[in-house]
XYZ file of C-alpha atoms in Angstrom:
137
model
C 135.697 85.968 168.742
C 137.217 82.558 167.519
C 133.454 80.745 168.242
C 131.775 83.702 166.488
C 133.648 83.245 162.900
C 133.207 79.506 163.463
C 129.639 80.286 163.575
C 129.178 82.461 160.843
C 131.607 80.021 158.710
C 128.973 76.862 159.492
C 125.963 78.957 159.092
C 126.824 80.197 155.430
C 127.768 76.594 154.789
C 124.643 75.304 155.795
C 122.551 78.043 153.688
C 124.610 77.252 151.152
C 123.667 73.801 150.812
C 119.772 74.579 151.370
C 120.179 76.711 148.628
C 121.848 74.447 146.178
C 119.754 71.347 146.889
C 117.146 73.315 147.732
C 114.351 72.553 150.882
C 111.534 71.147 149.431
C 110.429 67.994 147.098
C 109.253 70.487 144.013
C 110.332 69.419 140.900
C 112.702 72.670 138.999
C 110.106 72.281 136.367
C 106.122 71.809 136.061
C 105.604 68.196 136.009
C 102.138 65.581 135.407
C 101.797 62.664 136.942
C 101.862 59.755 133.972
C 100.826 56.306 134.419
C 99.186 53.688 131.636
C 99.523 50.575 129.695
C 101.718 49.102 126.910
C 100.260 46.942 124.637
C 101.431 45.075 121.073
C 98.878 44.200 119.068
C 96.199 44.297 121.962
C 98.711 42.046 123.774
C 100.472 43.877 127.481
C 104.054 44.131 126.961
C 105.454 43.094 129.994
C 108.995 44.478 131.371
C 109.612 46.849 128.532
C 111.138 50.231 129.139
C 108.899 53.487 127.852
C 111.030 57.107 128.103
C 109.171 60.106 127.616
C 111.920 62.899 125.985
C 110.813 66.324 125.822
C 110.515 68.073 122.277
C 111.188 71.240 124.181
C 114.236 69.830 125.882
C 114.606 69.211 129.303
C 115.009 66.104 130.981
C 113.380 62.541 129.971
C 111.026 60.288 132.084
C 111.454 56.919 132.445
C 109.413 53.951 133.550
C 109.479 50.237 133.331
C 106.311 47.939 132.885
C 105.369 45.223 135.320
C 104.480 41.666 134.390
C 100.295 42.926 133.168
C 102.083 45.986 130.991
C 100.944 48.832 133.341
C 103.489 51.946 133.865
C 104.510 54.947 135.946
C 106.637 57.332 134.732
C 109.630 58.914 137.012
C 111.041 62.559 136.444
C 113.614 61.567 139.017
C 114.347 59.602 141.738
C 111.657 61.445 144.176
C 108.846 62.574 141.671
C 106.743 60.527 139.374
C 105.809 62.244 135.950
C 106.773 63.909 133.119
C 107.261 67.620 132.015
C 104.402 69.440 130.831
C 104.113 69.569 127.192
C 104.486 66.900 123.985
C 107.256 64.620 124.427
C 108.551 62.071 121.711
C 108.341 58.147 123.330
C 110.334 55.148 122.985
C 109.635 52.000 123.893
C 112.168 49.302 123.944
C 112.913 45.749 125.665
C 116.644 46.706 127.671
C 117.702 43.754 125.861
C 117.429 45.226 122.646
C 120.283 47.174 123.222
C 122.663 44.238 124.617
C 120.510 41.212 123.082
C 120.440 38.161 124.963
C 119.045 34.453 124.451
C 115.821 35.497 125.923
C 115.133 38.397 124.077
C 114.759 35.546 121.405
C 111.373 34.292 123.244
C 109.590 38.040 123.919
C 107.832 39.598 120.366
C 109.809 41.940 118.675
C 108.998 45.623 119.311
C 109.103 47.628 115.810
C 111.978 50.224 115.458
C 108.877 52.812 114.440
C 108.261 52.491 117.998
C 112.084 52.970 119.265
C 115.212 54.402 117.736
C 113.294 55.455 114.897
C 109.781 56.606 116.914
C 106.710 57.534 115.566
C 105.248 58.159 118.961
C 103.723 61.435 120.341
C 102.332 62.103 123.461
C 101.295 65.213 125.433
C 101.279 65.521 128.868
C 99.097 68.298 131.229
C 99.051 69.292 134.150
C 97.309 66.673 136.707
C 97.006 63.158 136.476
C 97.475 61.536 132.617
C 96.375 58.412 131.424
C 98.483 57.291 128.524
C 97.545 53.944 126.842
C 100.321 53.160 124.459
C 99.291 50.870 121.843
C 101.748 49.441 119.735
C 100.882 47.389 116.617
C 103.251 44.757 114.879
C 101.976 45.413 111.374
């Protein structure tokens, strides 16, 4: 009888946890796969950090460029993309928000382009390719 409640006890446990974390690798909302290039002033921005927020609400995707400016947004640490729908973007060096002596070398990215964004993007279903370019002027 003893082995029998232990059993039942694990196996609740167990669904439990399947339930919670859940069993597959489906994102809790629809999600497109995002991927592009940052440039300033027809220049790639190397290293710079581009979040896609939501205007809906929800959770933000974030990416970091490699050295030629090219991106690919994560939803979270398993799935790549963004939610469906128009998100607000920033794009920002991670210096600017602790400066350091070489953030003094890399151009400056324009606050219409950060805290203050003018940026707009909508993302669909499928594969998106989202050229962001920025302009110092």
């Amino acid at each position: 009888m003893a082995i029998h409640g232990r059993f039942v006890s694990i196996a609740l446990a167990m669904g439990a946890i399947i339930a919670l974390t859940g069993c597959g690798r489906t994102p809790e909302v629809p999600i497109g796969a995002v991927n592009g290039l940052v440039t300033l002033d027809g220049q790639p921005l190397p290293e710079v950090t581009v979040i896609f927020d939501p205007k809906e609400g929800g959770r933000p995707s974030v990416a970091r460029t490699d050295a030629e400016g090219h991106y690919v947004l994560n939803y979270s640490n398993r799935d790549k993309g963004a939610k469906i729908g128009s998100h607000e973007v920033q794009v920002f060096y991670q210096e600017e928000m602790e400066p350091t002596p070489a953030s003094a070398t890399r151009p400056k990215i324009p606050s219409r382009y950060n805290e203050k964004t003018e940026l707009s993007y909508d993302v669909a279903e499928g594969n998106n390719e989202i050229n962001i370019e920025l302009s110092s002027k």
